[in-house]
mmCIF file of C-alpha atoms and ligand atoms in Angstrom:
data_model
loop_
_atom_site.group_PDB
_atom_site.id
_atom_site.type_symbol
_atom_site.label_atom_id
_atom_site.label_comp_id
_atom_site.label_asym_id
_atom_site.label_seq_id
_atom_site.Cartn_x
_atom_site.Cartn_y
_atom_site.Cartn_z
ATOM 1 C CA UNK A 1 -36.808 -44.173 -37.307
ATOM 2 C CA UNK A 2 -38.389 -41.443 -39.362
ATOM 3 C CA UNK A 3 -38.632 -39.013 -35.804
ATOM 4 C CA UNK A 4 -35.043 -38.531 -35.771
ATOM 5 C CA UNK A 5 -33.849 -35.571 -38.219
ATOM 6 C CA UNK A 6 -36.886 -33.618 -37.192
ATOM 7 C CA UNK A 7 -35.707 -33.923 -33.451
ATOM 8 C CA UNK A 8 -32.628 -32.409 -34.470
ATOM 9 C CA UNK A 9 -34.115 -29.630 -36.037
ATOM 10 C CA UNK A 10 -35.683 -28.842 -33.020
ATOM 11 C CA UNK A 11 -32.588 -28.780 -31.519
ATOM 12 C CA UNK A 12 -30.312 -26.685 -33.481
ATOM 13 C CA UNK A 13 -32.123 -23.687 -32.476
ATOM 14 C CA UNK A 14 -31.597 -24.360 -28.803
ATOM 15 C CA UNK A 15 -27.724 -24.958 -29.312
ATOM 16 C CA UNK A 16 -27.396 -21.514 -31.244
ATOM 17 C CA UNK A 17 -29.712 -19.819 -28.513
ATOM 18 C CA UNK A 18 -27.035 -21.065 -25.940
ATOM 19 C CA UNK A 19 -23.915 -19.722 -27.829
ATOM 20 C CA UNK A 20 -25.486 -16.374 -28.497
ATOM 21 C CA UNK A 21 -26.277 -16.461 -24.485
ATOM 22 C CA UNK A 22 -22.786 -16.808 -23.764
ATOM 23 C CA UNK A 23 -21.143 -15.118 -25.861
ATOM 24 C CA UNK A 24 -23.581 -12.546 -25.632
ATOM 25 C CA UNK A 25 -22.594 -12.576 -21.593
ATOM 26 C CA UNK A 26 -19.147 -12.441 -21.545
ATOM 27 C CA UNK A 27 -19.378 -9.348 -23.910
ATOM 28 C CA UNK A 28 -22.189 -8.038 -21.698
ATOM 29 C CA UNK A 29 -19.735 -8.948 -18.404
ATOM 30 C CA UNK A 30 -16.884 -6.883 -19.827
ATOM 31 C CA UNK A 31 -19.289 -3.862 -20.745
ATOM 32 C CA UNK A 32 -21.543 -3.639 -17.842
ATOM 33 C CA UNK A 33 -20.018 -6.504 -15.403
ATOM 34 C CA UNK A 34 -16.965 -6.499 -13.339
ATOM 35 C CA UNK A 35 -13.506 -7.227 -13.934
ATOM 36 C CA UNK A 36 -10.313 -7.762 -12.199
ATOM 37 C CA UNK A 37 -6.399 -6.830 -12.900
ATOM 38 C CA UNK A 38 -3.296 -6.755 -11.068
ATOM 39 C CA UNK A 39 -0.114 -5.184 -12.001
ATOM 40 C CA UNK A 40 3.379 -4.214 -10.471
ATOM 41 C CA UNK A 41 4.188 0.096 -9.781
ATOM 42 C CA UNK A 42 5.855 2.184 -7.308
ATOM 43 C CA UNK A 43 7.642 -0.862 -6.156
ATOM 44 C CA UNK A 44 4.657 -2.941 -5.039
ATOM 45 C CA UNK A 45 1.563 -5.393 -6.224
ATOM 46 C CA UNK A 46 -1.239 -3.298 -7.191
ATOM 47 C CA UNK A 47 -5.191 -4.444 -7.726
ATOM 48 C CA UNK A 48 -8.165 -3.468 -9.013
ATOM 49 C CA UNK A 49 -11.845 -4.631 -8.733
ATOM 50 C CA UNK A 50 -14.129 -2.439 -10.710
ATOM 51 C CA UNK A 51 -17.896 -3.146 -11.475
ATOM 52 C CA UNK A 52 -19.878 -0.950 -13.702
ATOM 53 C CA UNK A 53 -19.713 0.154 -17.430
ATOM 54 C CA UNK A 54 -16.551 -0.440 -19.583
ATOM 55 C CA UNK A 55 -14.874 -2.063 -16.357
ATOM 56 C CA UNK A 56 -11.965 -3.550 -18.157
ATOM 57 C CA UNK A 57 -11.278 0.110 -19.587
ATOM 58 C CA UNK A 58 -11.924 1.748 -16.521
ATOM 59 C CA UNK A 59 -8.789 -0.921 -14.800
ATOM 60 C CA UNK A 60 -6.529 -0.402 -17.558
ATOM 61 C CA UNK A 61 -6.820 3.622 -17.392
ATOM 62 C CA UNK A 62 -5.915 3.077 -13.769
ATOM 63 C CA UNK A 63 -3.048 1.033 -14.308
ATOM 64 C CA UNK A 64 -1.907 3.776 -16.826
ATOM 65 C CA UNK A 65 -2.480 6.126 -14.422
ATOM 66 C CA UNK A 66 -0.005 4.491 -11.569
ATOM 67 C CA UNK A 67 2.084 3.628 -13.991
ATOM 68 C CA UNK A 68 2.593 6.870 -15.004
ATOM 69 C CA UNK A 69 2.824 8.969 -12.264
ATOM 70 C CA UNK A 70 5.533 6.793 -10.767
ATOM 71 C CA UNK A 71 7.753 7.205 -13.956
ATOM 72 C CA UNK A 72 6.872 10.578 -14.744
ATOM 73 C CA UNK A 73 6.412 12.387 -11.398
ATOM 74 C CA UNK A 74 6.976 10.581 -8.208
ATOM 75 C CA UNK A 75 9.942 8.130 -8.654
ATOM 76 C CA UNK A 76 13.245 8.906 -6.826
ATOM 77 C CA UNK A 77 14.725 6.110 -9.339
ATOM 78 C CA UNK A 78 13.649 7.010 -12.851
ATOM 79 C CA UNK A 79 16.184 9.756 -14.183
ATOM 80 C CA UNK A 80 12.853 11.177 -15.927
ATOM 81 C CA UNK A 81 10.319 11.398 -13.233
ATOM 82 C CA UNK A 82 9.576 14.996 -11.398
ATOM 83 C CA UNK A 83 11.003 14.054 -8.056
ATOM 84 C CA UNK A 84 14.223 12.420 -9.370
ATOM 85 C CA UNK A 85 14.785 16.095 -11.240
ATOM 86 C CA UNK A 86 14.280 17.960 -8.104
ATOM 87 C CA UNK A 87 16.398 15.996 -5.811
ATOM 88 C CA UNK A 88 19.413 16.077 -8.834
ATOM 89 C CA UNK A 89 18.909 19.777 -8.938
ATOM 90 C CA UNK A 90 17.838 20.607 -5.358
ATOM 91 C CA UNK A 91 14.855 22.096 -6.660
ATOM 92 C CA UNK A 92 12.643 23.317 -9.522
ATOM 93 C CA UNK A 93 8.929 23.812 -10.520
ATOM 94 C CA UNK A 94 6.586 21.952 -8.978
ATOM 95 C CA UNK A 95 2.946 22.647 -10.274
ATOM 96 C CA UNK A 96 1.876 18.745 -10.432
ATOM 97 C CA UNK A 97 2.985 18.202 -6.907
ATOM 98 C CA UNK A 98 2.362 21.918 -5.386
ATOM 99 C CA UNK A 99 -0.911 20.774 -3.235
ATOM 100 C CA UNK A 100 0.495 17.714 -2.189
ATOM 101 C CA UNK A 101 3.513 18.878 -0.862
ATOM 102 C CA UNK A 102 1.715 21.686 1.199
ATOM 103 C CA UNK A 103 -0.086 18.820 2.849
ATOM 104 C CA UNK A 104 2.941 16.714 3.398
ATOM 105 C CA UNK A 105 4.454 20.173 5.302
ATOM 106 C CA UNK A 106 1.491 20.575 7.372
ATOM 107 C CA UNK A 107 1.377 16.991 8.828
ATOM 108 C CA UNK A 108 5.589 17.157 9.123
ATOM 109 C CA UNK A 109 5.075 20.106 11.433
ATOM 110 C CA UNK A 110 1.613 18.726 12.828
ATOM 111 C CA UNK A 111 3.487 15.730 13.592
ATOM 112 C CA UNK A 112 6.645 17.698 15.114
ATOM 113 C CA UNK A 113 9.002 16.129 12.136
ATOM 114 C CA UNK A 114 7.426 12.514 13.075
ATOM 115 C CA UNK A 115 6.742 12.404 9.546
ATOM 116 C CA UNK A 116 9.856 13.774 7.314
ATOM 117 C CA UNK A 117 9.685 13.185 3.749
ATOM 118 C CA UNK A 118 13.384 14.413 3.297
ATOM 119 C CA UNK A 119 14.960 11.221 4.540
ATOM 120 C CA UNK A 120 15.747 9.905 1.070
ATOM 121 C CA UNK A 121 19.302 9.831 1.905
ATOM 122 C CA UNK A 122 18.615 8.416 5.366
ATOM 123 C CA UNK A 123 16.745 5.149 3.152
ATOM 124 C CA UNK A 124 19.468 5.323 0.578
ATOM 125 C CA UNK A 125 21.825 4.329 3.718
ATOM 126 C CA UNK A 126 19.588 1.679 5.120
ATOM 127 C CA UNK A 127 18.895 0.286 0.736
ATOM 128 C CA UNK A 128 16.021 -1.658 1.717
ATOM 129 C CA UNK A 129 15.484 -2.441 -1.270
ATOM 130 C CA UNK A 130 18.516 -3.551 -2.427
ATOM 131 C CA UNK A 131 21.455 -4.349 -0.495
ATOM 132 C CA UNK A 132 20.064 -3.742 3.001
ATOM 133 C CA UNK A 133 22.344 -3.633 5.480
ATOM 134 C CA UNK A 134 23.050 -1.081 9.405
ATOM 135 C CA UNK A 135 24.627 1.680 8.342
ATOM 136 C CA UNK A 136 28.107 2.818 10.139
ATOM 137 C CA UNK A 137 27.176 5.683 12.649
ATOM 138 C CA UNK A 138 29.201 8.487 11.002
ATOM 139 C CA UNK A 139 27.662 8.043 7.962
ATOM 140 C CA UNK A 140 24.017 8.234 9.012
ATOM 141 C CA UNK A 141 24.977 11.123 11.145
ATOM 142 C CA UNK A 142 26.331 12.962 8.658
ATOM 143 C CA UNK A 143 23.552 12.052 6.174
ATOM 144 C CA UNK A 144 20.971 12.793 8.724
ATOM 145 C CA UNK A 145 22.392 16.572 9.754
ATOM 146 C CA UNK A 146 21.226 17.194 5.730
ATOM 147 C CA UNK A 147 17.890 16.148 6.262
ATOM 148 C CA UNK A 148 14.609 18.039 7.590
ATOM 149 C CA UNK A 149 11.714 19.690 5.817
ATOM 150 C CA UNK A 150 12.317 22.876 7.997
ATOM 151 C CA UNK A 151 15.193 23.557 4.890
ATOM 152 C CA UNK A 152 12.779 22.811 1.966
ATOM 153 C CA UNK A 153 11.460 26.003 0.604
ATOM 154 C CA UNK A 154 8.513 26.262 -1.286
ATOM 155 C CA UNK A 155 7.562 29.788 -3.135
ATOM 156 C CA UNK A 156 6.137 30.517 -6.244
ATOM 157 C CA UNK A 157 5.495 27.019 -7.769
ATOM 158 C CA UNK A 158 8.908 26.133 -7.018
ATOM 159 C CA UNK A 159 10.716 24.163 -4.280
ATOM 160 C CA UNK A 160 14.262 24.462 -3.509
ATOM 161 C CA UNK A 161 16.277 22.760 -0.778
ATOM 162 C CA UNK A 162 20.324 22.356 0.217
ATOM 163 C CA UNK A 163 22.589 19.573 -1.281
ATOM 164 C CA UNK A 164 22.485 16.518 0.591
ATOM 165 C CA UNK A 165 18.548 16.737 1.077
ATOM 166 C CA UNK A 166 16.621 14.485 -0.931
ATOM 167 C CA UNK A 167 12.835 14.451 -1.265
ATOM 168 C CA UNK A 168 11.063 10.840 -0.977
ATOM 169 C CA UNK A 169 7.305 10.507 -1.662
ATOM 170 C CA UNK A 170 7.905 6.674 -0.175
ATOM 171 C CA UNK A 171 5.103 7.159 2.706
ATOM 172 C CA UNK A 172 2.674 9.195 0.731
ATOM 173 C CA UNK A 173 2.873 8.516 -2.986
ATOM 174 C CA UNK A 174 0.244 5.260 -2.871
ATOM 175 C CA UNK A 175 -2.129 7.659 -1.187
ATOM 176 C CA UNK A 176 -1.734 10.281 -3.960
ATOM 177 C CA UNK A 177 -2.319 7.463 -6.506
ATOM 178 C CA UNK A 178 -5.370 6.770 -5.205
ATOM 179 C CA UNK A 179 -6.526 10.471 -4.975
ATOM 180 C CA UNK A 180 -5.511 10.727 -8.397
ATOM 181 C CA UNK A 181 -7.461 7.900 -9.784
ATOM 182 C CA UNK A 182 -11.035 8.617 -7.957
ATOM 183 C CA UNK A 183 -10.884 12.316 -9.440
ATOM 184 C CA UNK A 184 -9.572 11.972 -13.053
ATOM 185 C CA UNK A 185 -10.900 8.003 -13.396
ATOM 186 C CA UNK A 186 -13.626 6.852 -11.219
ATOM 187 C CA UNK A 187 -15.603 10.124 -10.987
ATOM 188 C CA UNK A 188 -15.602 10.356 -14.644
ATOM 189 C CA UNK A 189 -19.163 8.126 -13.840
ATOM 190 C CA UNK A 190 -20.334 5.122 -15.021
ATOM 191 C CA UNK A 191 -18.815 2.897 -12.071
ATOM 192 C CA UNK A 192 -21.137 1.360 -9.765
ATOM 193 C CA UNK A 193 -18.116 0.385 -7.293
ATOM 194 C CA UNK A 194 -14.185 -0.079 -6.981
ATOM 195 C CA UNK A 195 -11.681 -1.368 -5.460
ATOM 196 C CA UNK A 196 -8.464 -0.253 -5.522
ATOM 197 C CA UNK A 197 -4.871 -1.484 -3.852
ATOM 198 C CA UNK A 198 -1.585 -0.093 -3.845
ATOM 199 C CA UNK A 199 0.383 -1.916 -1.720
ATOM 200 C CA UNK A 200 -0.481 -0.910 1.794
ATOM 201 C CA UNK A 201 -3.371 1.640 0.575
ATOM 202 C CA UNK A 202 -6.619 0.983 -0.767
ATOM 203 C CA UNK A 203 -9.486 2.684 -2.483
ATOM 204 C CA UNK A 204 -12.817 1.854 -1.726
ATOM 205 C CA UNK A 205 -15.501 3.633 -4.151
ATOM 206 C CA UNK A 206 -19.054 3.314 -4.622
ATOM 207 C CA UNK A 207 -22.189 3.687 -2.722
ATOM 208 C CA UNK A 208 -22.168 0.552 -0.665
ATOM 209 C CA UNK A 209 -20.198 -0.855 2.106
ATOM 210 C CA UNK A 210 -17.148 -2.599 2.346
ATOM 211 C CA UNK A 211 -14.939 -4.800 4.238
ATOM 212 C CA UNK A 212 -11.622 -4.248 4.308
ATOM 213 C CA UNK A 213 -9.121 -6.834 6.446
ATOM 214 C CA UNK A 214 -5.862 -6.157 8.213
ATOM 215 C CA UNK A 215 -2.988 -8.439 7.635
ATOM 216 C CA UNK A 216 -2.078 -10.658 9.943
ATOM 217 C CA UNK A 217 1.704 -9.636 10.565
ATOM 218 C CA UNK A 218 2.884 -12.783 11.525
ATOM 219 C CA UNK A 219 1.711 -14.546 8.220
ATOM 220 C CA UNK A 220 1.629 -13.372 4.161
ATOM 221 C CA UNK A 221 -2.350 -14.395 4.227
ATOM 222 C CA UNK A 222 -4.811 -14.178 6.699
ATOM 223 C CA UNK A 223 -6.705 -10.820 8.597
ATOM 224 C CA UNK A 224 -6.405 -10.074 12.312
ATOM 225 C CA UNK A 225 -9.020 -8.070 12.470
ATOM 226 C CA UNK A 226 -11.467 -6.645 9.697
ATOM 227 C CA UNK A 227 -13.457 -3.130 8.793
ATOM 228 C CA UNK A 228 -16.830 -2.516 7.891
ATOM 229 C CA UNK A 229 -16.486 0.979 5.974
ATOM 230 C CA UNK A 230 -18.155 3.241 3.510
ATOM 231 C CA UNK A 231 -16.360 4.496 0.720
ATOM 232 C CA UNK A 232 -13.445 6.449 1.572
ATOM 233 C CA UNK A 233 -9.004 4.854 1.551
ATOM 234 C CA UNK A 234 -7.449 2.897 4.075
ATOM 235 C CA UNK A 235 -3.899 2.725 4.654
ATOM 236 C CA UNK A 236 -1.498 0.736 6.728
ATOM 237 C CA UNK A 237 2.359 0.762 7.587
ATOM 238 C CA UNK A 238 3.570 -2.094 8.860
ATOM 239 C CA UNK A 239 6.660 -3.225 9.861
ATOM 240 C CA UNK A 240 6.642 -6.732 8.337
ATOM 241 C CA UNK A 241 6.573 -4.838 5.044
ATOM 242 C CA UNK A 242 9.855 -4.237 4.020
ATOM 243 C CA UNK A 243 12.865 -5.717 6.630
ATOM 244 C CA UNK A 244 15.938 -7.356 7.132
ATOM 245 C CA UNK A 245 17.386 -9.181 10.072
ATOM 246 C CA UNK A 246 21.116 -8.845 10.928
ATOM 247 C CA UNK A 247 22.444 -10.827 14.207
ATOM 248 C CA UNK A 248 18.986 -11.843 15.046
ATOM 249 C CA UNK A 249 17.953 -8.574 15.304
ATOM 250 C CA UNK A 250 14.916 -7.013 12.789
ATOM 251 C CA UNK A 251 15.554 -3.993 10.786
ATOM 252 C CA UNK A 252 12.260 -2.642 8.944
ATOM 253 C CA UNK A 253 11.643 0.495 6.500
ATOM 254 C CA UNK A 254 9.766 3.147 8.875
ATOM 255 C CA UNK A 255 12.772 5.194 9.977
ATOM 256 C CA UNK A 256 12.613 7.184 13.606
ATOM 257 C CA UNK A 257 13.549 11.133 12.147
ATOM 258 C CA UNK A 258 15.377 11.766 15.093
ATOM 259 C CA UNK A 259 17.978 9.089 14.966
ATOM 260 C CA UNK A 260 17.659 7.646 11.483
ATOM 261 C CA UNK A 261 17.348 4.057 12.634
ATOM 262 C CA UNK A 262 13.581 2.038 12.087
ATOM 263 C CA UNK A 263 11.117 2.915 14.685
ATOM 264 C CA UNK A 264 11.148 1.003 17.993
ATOM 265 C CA UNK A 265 8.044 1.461 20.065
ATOM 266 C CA UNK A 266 5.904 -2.016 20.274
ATOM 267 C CA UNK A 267 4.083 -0.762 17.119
ATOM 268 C CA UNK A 268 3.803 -4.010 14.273
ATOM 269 C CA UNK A 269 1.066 -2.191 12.351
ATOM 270 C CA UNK A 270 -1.099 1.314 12.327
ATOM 271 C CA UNK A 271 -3.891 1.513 10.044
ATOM 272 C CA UNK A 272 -5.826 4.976 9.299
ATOM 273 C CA UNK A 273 -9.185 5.691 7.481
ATOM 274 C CA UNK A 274 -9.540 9.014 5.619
ATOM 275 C CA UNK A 275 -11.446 10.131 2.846
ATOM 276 C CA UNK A 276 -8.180 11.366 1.258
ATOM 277 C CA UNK A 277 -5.751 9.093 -0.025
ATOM 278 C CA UNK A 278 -2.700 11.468 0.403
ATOM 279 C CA UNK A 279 -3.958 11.792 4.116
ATOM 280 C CA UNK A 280 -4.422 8.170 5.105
ATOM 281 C CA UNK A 281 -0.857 6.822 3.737
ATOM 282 C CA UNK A 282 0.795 10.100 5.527
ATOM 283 C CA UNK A 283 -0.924 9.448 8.562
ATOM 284 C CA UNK A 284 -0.095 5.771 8.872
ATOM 285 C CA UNK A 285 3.566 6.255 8.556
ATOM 286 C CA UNK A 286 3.467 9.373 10.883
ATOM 287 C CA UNK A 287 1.040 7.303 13.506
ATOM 288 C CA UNK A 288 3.622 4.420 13.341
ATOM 289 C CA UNK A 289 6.716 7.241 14.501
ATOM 290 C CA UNK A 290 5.005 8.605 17.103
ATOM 291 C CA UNK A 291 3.218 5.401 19.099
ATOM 292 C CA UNK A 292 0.040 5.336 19.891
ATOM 293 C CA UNK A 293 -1.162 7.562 22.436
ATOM 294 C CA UNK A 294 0.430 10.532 19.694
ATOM 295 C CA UNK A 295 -0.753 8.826 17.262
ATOM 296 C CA UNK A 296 -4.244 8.648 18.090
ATOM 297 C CA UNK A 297 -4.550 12.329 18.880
ATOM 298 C CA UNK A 298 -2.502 13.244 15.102
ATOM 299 C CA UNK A 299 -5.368 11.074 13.202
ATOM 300 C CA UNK A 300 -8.404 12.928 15.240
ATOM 301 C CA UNK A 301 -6.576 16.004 14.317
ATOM 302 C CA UNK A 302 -7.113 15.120 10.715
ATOM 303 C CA UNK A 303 -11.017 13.809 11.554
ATOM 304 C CA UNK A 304 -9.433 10.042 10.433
ATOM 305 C CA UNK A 305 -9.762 6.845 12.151
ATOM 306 C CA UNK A 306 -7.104 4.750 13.406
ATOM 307 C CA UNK A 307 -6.111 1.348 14.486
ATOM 308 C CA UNK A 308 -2.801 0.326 16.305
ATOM 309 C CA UNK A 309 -1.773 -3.013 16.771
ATOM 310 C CA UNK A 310 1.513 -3.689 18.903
ATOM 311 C CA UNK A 311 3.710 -6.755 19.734
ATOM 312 C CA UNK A 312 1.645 -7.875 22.697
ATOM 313 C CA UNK A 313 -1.144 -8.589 20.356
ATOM 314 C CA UNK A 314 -3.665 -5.882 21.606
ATOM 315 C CA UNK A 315 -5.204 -3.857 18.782
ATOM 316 C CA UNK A 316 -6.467 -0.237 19.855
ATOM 317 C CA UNK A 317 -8.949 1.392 17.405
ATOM 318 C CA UNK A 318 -10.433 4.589 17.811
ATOM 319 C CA UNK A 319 -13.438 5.061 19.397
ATOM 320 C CA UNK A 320 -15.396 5.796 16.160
ATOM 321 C CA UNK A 321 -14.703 2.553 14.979
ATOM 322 C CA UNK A 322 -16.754 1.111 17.561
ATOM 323 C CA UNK A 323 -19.028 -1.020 15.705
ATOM 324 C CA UNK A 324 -17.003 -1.213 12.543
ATOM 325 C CA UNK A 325 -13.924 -3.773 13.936
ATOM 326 C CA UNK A 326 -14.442 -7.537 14.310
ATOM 327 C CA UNK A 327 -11.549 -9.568 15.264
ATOM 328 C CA UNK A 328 -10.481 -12.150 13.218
ATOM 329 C CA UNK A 329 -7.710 -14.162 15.101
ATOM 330 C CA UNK A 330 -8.015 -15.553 18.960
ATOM 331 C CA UNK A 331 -4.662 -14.717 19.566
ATOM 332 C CA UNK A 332 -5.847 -10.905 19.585
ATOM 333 C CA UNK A 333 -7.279 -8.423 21.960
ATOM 334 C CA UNK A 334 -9.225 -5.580 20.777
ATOM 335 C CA UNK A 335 -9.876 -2.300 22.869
ATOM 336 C CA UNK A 336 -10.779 1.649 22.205
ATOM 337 C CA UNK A 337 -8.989 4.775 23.184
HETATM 338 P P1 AMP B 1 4.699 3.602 4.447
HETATM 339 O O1 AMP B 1 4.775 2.159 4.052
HETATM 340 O O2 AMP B 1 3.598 4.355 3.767
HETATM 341 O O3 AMP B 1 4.674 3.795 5.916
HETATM 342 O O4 AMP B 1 6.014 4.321 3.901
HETATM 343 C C1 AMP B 1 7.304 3.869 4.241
HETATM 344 C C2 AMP B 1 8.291 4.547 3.333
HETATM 345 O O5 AMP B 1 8.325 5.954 3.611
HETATM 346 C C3 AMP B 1 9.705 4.067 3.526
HETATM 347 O O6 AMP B 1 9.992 2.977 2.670
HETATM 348 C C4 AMP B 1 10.544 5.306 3.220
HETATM 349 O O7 AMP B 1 10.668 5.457 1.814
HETATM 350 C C5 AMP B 1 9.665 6.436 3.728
HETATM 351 N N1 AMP B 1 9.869 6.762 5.156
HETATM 352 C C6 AMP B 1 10.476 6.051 6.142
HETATM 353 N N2 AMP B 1 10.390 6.669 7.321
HETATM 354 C C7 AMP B 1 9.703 7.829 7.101
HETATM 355 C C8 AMP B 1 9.287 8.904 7.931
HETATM 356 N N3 AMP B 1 9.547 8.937 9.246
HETATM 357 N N4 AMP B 1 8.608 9.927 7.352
HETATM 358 C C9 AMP B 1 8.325 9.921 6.018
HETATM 359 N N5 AMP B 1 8.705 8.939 5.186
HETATM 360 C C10 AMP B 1 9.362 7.890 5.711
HETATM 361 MG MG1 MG B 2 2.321 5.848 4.381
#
């Protein structure tokens, strides 16, 4: 009878051993551990992984960070973003965007116009992501004979272009975003590792290796194949990412330059490694236009990897990925060009 209250003494300092453990860990997680947040920007479901110090603050700067250069600088939508000011004026000063636009010329004329980031009017027609619906013939002619980066002129820190033209950072901005956050976020130090998704382009940081899977097109979940990689970003364009069907027919978002209607070549997906962000989104969407024997030679060009999966089911990967692809569906065959 007696033994009873001293038992309990022993105990209490057990029990407030234990709360000082956890609490003391779940401060200790958020400083030093990892931490996890998603968030909606430039029209898509973004995610970040981070593990290192101040992880929570490191994902919340990079949700700032996306957040804010879609409203402020790449947005054709928001009347106060960069982009939306240049396309209302056809033209202006463009010191945030200078570098990235001289890269987006280089692969439009590497890519003989395969990749044309003046087709805002072309999408406009097409309102994807609206009201989608075929546009009449006339009108995407005429809207078309506007287009082409061969009349965008860039001198001096400034761009100007005719009326009718209208710039669209659609297949590149992700890629940028990612670029962006490695040099003014994760470089910064203090981050052991990262992941980071835009939509179709990820972010992987951090002196480890990855794996990064390829969506399955024919499902929302599920891989077809997946990458072992080092750090470096991964993009794909896909055409299961943004589509309509009219008459039984599918209409998806990667327009064909040359006639204005979506690209029509066996191609569901192309996915390309870089170790620039701005490069790998660019380089999927121009890959996707041009097939994938063009394709293939574009992303060497560049020193990226690729991977091409068509409508038979046969995924092609470059030869440098040897090693690096495992299938993950039966259905599939996997090869290397
Ligand atoms: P992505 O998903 O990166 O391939 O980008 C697709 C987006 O880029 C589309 O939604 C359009 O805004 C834009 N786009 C479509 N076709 C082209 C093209 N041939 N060249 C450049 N941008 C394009
Ligand atoms: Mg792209």
């Amino acid at each position: 009878m007696k033994d009873k209250p001293v038992r309990k003494l022993y105990i209490l300092p057990f029990v407030c051993l234990i709360i000082c453990a956890v609490v003391f860990g779940v401060y200790a997680g958020n400083r030093f551990g990892e931490d996890s947040i998603e968030f909606f920007a430039m029209d898509t479901y973004c995610t970040a992984k981070t593990n290192g110090a101040k992880a929570e603050k490191v994902n919340n700067s990079i949700k700032e960070l996306v957040k804010k250069l879609d409203a402020d600088v790449l947005s054709r939508q928001n009347e106060s973003s960069l982009v939306y000011s240049l396309n209302e004026n056809r033209g202006g000063p463009i010191t945030e965007i200078k570098d990235y636009l001289e890269v987006m010329n280089k692969v439009c004329r590497d890519s003989g116009g395969a990749f044309d980031y003046t087709l805002g009017k072309v999408s406009d027609l097409w309102d994807f992501g609206g009201n989608p619906q075929v546009p009449g013939d006339d009108a995407l002619e005429t809207v078309l004979s506007s287009c082409g980066a061969d009349k965008v002129i860039i001198s001096y820190g400034s761009v100007s272009f005719p009326e009718g033209l209208s710039l669209d950072f659609g297949a590149c901005g992700k890629g940028i975003g990612l670029d962006e956050i490695r040099d003014n976020i994760l470089d910064e130090g203090g981050i052991k590792s990262s992941v980071v998704s835009l939509g179709g382009s990820i972010l992987l940081y951090g002196n480890r290796d990855f794996t990064v899977g390829i969506r399955n097109p024919e499902s929302i979940t599920g891989y077809v194949a997946t990458l072992n990689l080092p750090a470096c970003c991964v993009s794909t364009s896909g055409n299961y990412e943004r589509y309509f069907e009219e008459n039984g027919k599918r209409y998806h978002h990667i327009l064909d330059p040359k006639t204005g209607y979506p690209v029509d070549n066996g191609l569901v997906s192309v996915t390309v490694v870089s170790d620039s962000g701005i490069l790998s989104d660019i380089l999927s969407t121009a890959c996707f236009v041009l097939g994938l024997d063009k394709g293939m030679s574009l992303a060497s060009k560049y020193g990226c990897t690729a991977v091409f999966i068509d409508d038979n089911k046969c995924i092609t990967a470059s030869k440098a990925l040897e090693g690096k692809v495992k299938i993950n569906a039966d259905s599939y065959t996997l090869r290397f060009q």
